[in-house]
PDB file of C-alpha atoms in Angstrom:
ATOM      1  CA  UNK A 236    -101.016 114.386-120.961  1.00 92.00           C
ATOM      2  CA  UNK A 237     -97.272 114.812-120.536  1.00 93.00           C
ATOM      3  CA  UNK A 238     -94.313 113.860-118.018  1.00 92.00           C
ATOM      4  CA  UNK A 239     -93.741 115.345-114.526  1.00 92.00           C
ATOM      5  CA  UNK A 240     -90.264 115.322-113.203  1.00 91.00           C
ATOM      6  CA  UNK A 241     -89.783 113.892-109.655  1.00 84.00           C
ATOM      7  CA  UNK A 242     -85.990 114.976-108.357  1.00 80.00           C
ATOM      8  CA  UNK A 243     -86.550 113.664-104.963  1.00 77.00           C
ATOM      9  CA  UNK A 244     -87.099 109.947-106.469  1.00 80.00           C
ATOM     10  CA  UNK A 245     -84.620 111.217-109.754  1.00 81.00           C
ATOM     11  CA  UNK A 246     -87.969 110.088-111.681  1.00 82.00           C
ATOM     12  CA  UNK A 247     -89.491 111.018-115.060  1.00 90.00           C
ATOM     13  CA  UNK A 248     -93.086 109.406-115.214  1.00 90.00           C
ATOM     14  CA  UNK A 249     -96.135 109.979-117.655  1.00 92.00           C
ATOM     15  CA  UNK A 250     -98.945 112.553-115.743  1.00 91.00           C
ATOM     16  CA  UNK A 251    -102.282 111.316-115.813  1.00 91.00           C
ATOM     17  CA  UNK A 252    -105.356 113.532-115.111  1.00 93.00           C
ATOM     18  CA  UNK A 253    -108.565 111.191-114.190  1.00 91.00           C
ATOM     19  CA  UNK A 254    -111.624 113.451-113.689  1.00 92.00           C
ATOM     20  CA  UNK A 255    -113.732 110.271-112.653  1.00 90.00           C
ATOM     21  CA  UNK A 256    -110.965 110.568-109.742  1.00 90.00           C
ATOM     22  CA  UNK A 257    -110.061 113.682-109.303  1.00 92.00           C
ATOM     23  CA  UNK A 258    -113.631 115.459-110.482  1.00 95.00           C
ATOM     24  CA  UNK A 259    -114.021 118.873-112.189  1.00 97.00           C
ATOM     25  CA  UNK A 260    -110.946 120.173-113.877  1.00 98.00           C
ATOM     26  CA  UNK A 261    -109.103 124.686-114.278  1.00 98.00           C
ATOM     27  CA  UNK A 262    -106.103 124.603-116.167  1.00 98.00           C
ATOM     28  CA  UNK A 263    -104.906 127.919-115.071  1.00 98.00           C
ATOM     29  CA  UNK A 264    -102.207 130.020-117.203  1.00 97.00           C
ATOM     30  CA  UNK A 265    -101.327 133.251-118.785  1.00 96.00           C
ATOM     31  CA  UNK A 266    -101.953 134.168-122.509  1.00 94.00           C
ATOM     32  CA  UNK A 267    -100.236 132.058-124.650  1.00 94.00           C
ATOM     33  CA  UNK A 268     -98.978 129.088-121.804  1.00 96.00           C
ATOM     34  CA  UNK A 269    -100.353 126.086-123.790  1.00 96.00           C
ATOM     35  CA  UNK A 270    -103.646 126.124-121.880  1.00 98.00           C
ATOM     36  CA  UNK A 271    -105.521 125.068-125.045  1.00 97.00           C
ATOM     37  CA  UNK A 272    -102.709 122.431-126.236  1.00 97.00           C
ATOM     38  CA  UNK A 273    -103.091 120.946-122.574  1.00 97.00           C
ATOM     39  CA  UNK A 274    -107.246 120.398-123.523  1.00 98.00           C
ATOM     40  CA  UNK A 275    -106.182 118.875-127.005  1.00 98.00           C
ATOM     41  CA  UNK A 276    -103.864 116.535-125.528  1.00 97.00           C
ATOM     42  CA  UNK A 277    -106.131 115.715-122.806  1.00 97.00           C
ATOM     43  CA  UNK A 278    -108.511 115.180-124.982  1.00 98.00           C
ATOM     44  CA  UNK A 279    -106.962 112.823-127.619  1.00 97.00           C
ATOM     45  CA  UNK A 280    -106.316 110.753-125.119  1.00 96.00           C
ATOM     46  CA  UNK A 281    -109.592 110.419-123.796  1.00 97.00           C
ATOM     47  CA  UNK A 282    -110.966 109.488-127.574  1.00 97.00           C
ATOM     48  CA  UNK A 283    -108.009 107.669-127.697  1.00 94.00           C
ATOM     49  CA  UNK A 284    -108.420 105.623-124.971  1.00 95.00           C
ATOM     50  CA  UNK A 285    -112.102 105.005-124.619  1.00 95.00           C
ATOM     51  CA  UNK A 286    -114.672 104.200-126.920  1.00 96.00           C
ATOM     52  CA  UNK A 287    -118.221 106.657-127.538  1.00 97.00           C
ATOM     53  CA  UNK A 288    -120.218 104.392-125.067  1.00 95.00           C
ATOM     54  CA  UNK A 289    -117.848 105.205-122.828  1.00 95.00           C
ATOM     55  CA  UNK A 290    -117.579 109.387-123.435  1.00 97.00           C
ATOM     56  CA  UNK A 291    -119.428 111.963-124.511  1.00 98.00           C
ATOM     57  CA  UNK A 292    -117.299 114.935-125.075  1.00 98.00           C
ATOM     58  CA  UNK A 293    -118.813 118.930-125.336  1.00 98.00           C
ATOM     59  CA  UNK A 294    -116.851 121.824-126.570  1.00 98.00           C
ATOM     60  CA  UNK A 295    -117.170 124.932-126.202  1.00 98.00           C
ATOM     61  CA  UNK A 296    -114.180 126.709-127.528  1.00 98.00           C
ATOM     62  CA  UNK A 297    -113.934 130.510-126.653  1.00 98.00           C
ATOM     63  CA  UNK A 298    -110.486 130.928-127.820  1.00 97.00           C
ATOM     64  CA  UNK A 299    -108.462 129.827-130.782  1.00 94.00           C
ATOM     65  CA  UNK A 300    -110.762 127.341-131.955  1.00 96.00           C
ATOM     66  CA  UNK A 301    -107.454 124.919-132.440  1.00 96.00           C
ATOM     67  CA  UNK A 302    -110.402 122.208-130.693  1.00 98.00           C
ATOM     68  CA  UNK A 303    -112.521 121.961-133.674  1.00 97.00           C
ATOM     69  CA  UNK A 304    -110.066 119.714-134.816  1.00 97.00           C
ATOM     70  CA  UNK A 305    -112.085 117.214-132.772  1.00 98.00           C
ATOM     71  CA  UNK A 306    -115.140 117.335-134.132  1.00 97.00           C
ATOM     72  CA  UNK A 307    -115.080 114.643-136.722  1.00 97.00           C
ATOM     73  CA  UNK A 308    -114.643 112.391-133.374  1.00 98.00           C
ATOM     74  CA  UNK A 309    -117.585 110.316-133.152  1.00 98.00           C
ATOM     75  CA  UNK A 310    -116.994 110.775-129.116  1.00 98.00           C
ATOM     76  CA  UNK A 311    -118.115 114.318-129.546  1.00 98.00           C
ATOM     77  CA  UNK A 312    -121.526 115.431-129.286  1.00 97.00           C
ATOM     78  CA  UNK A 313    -120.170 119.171-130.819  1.00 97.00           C
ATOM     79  CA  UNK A 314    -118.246 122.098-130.836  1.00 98.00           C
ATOM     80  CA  UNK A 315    -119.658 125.675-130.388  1.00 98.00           C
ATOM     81  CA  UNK A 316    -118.008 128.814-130.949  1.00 98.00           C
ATOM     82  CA  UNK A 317    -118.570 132.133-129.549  1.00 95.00           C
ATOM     83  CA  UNK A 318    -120.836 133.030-132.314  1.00 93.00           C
ATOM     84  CA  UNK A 319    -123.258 129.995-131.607  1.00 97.00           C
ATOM     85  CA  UNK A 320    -125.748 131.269-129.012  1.00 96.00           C
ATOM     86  CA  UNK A 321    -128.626 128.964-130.348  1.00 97.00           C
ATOM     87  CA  UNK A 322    -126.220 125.636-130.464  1.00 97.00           C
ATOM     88  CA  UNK A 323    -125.113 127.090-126.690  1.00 98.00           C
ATOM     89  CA  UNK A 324    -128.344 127.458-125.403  1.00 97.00           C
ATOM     90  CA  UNK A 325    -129.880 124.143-126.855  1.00 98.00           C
ATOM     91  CA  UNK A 326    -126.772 122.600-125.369  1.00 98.00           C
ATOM     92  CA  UNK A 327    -127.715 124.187-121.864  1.00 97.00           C
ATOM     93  CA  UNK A 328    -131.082 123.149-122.262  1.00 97.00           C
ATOM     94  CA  UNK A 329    -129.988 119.473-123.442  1.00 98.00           C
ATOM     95  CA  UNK A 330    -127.822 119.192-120.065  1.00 97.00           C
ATOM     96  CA  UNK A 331    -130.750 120.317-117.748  1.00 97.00           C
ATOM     97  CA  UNK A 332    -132.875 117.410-119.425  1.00 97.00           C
ATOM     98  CA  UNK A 333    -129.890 114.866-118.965  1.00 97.00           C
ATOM     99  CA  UNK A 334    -129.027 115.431-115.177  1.00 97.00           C
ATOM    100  CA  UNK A 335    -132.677 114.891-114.640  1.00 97.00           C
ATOM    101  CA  UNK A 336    -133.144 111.932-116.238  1.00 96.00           C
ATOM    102  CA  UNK A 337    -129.800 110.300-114.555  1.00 96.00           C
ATOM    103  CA  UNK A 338    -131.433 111.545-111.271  1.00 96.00           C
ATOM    104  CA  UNK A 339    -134.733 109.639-112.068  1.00 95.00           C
ATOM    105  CA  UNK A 340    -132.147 106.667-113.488  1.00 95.00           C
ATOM    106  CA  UNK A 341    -130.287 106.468-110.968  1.00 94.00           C
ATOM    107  CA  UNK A 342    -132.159 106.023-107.939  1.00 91.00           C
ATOM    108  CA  UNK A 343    -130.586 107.554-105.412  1.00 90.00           C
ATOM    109  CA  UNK A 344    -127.462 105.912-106.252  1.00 93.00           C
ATOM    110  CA  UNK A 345    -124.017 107.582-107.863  1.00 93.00           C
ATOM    111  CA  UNK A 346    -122.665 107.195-111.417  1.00 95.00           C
ATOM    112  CA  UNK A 347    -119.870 104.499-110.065  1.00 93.00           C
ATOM    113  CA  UNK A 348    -123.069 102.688-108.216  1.00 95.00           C
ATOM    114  CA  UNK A 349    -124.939 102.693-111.266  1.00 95.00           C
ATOM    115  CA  UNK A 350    -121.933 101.219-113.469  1.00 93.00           C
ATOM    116  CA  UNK A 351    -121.199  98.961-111.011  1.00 93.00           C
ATOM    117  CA  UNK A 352    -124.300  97.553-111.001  1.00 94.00           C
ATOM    118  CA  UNK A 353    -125.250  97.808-114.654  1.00 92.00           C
ATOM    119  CA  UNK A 354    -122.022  98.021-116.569  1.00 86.00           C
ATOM    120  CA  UNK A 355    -121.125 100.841-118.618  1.00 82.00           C
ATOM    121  CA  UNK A 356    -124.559 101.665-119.946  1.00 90.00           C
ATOM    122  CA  UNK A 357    -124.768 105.649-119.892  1.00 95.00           C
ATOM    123  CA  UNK A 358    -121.447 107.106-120.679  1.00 96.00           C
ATOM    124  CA  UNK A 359    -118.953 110.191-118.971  1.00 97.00           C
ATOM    125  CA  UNK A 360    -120.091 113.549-120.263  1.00 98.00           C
ATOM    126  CA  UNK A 361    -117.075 116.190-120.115  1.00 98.00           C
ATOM    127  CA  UNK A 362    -118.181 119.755-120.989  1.00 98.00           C
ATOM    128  CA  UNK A 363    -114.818 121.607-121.859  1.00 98.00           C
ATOM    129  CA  UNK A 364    -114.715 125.021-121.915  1.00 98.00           C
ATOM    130  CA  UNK A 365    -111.316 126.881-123.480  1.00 98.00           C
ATOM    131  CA  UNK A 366    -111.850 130.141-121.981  1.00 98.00           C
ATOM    132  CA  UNK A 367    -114.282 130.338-119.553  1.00 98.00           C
ATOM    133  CA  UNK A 368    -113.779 133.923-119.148  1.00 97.00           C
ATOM    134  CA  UNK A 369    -114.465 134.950-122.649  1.00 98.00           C
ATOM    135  CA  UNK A 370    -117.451 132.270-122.758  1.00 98.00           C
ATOM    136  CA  UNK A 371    -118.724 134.065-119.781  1.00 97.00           C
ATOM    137  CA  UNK A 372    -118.468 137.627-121.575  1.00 97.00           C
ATOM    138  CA  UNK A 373    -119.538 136.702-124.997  1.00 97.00           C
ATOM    139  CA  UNK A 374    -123.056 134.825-122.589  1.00 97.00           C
ATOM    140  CA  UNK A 375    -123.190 138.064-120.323  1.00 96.00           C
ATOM    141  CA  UNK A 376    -122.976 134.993-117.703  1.00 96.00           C
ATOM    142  CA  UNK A 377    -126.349 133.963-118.720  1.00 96.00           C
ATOM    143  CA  UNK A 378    -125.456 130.322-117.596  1.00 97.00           C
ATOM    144  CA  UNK A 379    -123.323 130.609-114.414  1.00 97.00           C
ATOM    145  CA  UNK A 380    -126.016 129.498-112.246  1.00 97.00           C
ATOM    146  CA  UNK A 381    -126.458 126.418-114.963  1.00 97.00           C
ATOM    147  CA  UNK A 382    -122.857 125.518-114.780  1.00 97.00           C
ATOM    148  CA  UNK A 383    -122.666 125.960-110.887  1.00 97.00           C
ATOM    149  CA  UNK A 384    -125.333 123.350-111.159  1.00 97.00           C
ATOM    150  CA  UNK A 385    -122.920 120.898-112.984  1.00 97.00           C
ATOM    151  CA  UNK A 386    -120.154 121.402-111.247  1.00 97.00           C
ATOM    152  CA  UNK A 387    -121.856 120.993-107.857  1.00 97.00           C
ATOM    153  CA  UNK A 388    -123.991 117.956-108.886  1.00 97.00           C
ATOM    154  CA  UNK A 389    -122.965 116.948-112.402  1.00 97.00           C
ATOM    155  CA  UNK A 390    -120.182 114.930-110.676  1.00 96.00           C
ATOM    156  CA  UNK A 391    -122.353 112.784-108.756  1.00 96.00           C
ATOM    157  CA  UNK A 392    -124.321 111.614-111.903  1.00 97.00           C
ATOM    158  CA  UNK A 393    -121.093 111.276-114.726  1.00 97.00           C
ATOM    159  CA  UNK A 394    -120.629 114.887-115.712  1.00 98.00           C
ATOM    160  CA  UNK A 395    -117.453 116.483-115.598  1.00 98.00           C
ATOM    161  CA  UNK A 396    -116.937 119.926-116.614  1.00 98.00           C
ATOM    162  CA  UNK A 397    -112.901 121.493-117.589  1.00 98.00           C
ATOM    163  CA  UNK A 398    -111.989 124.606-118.022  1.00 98.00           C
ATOM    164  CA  UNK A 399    -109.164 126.900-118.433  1.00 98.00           C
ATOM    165  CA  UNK A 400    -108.605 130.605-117.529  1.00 98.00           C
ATOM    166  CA  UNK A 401    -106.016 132.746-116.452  1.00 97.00           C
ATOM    167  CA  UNK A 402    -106.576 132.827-112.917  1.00 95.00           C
ATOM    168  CA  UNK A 403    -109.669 132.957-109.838  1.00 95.00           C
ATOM    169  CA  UNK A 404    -111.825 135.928-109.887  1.00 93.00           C
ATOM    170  CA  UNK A 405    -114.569 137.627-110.882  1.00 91.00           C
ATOM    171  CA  UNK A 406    -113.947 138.425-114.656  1.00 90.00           C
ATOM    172  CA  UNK A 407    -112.673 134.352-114.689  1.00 95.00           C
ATOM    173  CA  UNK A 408    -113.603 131.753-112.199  1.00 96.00           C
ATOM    174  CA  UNK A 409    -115.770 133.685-109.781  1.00 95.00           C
ATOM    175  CA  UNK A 410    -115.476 132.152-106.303  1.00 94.00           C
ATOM    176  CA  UNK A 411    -118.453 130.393-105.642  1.00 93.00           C
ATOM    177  CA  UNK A 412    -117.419 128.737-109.170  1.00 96.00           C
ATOM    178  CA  UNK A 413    -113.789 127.841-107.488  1.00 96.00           C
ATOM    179  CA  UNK A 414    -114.648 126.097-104.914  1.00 95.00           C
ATOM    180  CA  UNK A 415    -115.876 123.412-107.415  1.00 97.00           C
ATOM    181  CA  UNK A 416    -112.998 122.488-109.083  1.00 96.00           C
ATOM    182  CA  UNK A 417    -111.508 120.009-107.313  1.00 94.00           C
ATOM    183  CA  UNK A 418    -108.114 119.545-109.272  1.00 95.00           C
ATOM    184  CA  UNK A 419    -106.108 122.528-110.925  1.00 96.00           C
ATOM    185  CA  UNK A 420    -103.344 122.586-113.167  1.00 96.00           C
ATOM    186  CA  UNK A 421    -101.182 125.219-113.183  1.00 97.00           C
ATOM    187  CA  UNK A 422     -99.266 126.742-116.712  1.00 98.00           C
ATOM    188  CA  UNK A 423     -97.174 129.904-116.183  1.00 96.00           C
ATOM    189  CA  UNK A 424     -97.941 132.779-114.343  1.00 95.00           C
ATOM    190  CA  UNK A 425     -97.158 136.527-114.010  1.00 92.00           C
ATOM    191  CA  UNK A 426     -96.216 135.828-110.280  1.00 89.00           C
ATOM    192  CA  UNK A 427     -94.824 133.287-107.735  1.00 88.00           C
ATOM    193  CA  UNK A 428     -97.750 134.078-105.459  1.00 91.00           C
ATOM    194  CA  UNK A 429    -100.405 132.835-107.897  1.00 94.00           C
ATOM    195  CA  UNK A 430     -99.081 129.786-108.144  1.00 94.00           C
ATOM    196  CA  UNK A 431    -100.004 129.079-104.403  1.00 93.00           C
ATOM    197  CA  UNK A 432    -104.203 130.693-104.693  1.00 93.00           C
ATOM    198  CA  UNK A 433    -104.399 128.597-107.806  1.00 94.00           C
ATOM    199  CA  UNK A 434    -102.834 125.190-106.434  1.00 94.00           C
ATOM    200  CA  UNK A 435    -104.209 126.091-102.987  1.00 91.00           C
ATOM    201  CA  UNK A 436    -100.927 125.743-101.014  1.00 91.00           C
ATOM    202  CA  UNK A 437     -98.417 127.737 -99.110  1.00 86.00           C
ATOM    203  CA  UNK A 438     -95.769 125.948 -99.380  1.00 84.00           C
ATOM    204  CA  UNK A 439     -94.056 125.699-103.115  1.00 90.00           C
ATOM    205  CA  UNK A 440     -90.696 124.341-103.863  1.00 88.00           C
ATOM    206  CA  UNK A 441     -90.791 124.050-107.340  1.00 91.00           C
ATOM    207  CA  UNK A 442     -92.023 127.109-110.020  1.00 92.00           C
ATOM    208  CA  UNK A 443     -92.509 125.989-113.905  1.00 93.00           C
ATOM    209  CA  UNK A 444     -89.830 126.646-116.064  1.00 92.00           C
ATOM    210  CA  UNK A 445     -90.241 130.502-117.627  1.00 94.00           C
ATOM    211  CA  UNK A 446     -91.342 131.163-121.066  1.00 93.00           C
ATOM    212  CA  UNK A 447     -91.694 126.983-121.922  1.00 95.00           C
ATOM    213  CA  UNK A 448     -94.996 126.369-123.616  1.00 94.00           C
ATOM    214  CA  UNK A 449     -96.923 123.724-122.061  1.00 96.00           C
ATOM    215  CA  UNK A 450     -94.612 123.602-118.716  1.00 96.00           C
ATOM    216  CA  UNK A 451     -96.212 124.071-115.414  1.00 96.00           C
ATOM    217  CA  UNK A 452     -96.755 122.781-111.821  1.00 96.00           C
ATOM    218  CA  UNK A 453     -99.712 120.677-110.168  1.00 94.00           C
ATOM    219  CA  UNK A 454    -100.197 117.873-107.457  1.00 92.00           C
ATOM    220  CA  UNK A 455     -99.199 114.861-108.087  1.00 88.00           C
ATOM    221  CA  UNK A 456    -100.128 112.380-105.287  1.00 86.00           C
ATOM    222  CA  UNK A 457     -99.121 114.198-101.840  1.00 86.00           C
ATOM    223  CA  UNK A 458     -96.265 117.028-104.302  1.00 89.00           C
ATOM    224  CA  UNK A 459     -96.050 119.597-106.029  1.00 93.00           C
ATOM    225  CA  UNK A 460     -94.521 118.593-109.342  1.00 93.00           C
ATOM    226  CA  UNK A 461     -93.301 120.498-112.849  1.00 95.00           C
ATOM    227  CA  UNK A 462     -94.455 118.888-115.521  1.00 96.00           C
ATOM    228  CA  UNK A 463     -94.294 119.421-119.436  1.00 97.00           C
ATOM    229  CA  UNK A 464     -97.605 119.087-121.642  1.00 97.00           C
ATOM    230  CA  UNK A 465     -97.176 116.265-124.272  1.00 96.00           C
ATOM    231  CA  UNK A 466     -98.316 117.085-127.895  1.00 96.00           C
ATOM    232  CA  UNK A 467    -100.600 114.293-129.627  1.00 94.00           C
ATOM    233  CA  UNK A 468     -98.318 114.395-133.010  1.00 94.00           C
ATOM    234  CA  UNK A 469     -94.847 115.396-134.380  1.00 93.00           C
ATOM    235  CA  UNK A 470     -95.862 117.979-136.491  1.00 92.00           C
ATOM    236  CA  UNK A 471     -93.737 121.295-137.666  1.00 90.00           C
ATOM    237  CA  UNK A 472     -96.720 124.203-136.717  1.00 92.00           C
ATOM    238  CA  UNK A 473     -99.847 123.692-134.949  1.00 90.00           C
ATOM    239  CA  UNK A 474    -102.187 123.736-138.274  1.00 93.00           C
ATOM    240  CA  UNK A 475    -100.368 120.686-139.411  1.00 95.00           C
ATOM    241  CA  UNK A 476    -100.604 118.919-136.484  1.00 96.00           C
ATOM    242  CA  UNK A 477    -104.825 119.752-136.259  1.00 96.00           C
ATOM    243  CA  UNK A 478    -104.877 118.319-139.470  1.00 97.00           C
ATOM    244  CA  UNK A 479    -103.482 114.590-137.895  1.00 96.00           C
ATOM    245  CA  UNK A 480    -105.908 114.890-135.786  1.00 97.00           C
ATOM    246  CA  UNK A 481    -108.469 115.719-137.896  1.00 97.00           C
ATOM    247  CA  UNK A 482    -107.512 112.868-140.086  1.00 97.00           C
ATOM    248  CA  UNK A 483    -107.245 110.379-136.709  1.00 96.00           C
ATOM    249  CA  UNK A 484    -110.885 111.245-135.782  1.00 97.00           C
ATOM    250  CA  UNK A 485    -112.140 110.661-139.728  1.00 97.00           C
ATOM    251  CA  UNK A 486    -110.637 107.124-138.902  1.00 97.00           C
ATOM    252  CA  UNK A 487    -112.613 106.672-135.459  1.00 96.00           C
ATOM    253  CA  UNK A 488    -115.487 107.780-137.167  1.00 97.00           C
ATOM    254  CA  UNK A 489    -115.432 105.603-140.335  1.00 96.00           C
ATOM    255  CA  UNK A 490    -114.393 102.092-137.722  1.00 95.00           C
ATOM    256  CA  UNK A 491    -117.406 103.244-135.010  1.00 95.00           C
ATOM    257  CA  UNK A 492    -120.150 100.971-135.373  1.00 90.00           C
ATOM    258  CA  UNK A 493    -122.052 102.097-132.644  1.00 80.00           C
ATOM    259  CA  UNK A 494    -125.256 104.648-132.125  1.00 68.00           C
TER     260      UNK A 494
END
């Protein structure tokens, strides 16, 4: 997703985020941090990377819809808007039936068990959410205590959920929600102390860079590390550059031969 800088080792190496690792995913900033370009770049990678069989990516995108450039992917299932309460709550419903059935599948056993065993047969799901807080206004929180179920047992059976917001708290990430998310990534903030609630630490010798989109801070290994989010093409505004990607997924489309 980008390159963290190491000064203690005089290192620049590429960041990885692995939520089969690492779990559930907040990428925490203020307005206007790069919280959304961090998702597309994630993202892009992932469809990049991996083939459908492999992922199954949601969307729900709450805030400047700049992820609807993915939906020609053939990795993604769709995209929903705030206006699309019917597509939402099919979705919800859809998700319910799934984790049931992978319970029933499964046996007992975890999603690595089950690939282990069986190969790659039922693929990742990622439910990405770009503005969590909005998606919970827009819902009147209708399915918090559907998404606490995925983030509390979704991980166990191959489904991931990422978010962003701009911080913990009730009008964001409540904190029975928090305590789910495993890993957070941390944009810019208003203040050196939320740095430490978001990346759960006391002790922080490095703050991002002020005013730099995409820069921020978040563990790498046993540190704390400032690291600057990657963009998927050289492109002069972001409209040009959702076009690429438009145009990439067209490709991934057209060359997928599978169901």
């Amino acid at each position: 997703v980008g390159l963290f800088d190491d000064p203690v080792n005089q290192a620049q190496e590429p960041m990885d985020v692995d939520i089969a690792v690492d779990g559930n995913h907040a990428v925490i900033g203020t307005i206007s941090t790069g919280k959304s370009t961090f998702l597309m770049t994630y993202l892009y990678s992932l469809i990049h990377r991996y083939t459908p069989a492999a992922v199954n990516l949601y969307i729900l995108d709450y805030s400047s819809k700049m992820l609807g450039a993915l939906s020609g992917a053939p990795h993604v299932g769709g995209v929903m808007y705030e206006n699309d309460d019917e597509k939402v709550s099919k979705f919800f419903t859809m998700l319910e039936g799934i984790l049931k059935e992978r319970k029933e599948q499964f046996q007992g056993g975890s999603y690595s068990q089950y690939i282990q065993a069986n190969g790659v047969v039922v693929p990742v799901i990622l439910i990405v959410i770009d503005n969590i807080a909005a998606f919970r206004a827009k819902t009147d929180s209708r399915y918090d205590d559907l998404l606490m179920t995925m983030l509390k047992e979704g991980v166990g059976y191959g489904i991931y959920v990422m978010v962003t917001a701009a911080g913990f708290g009730i009008s964001e990430i409540p904190t029975r929600m928090a305590e789910n998310f495993r890993s957070t990534i941390c944009l810019e903030m208003n203040d050196k102390f939320a740095y430490s609630e978001i990346l759960r630490t006391l002790h922080l010798e490095v703050l991002p860079e002020e005013n730099v989109k995409g820069r921020g801070i978040a563990k790498v290994g046993d540190s704390i590390l400032e690291f600057q989010t990657a963009l998927c093409f050289e492109a002069e505004d972001d409209y040009k550059r959702g076009e690429m990607i438009k145009e990439h997924c067209r490709k991934l489309a057209a060359a997928w031969s599978g169901k």
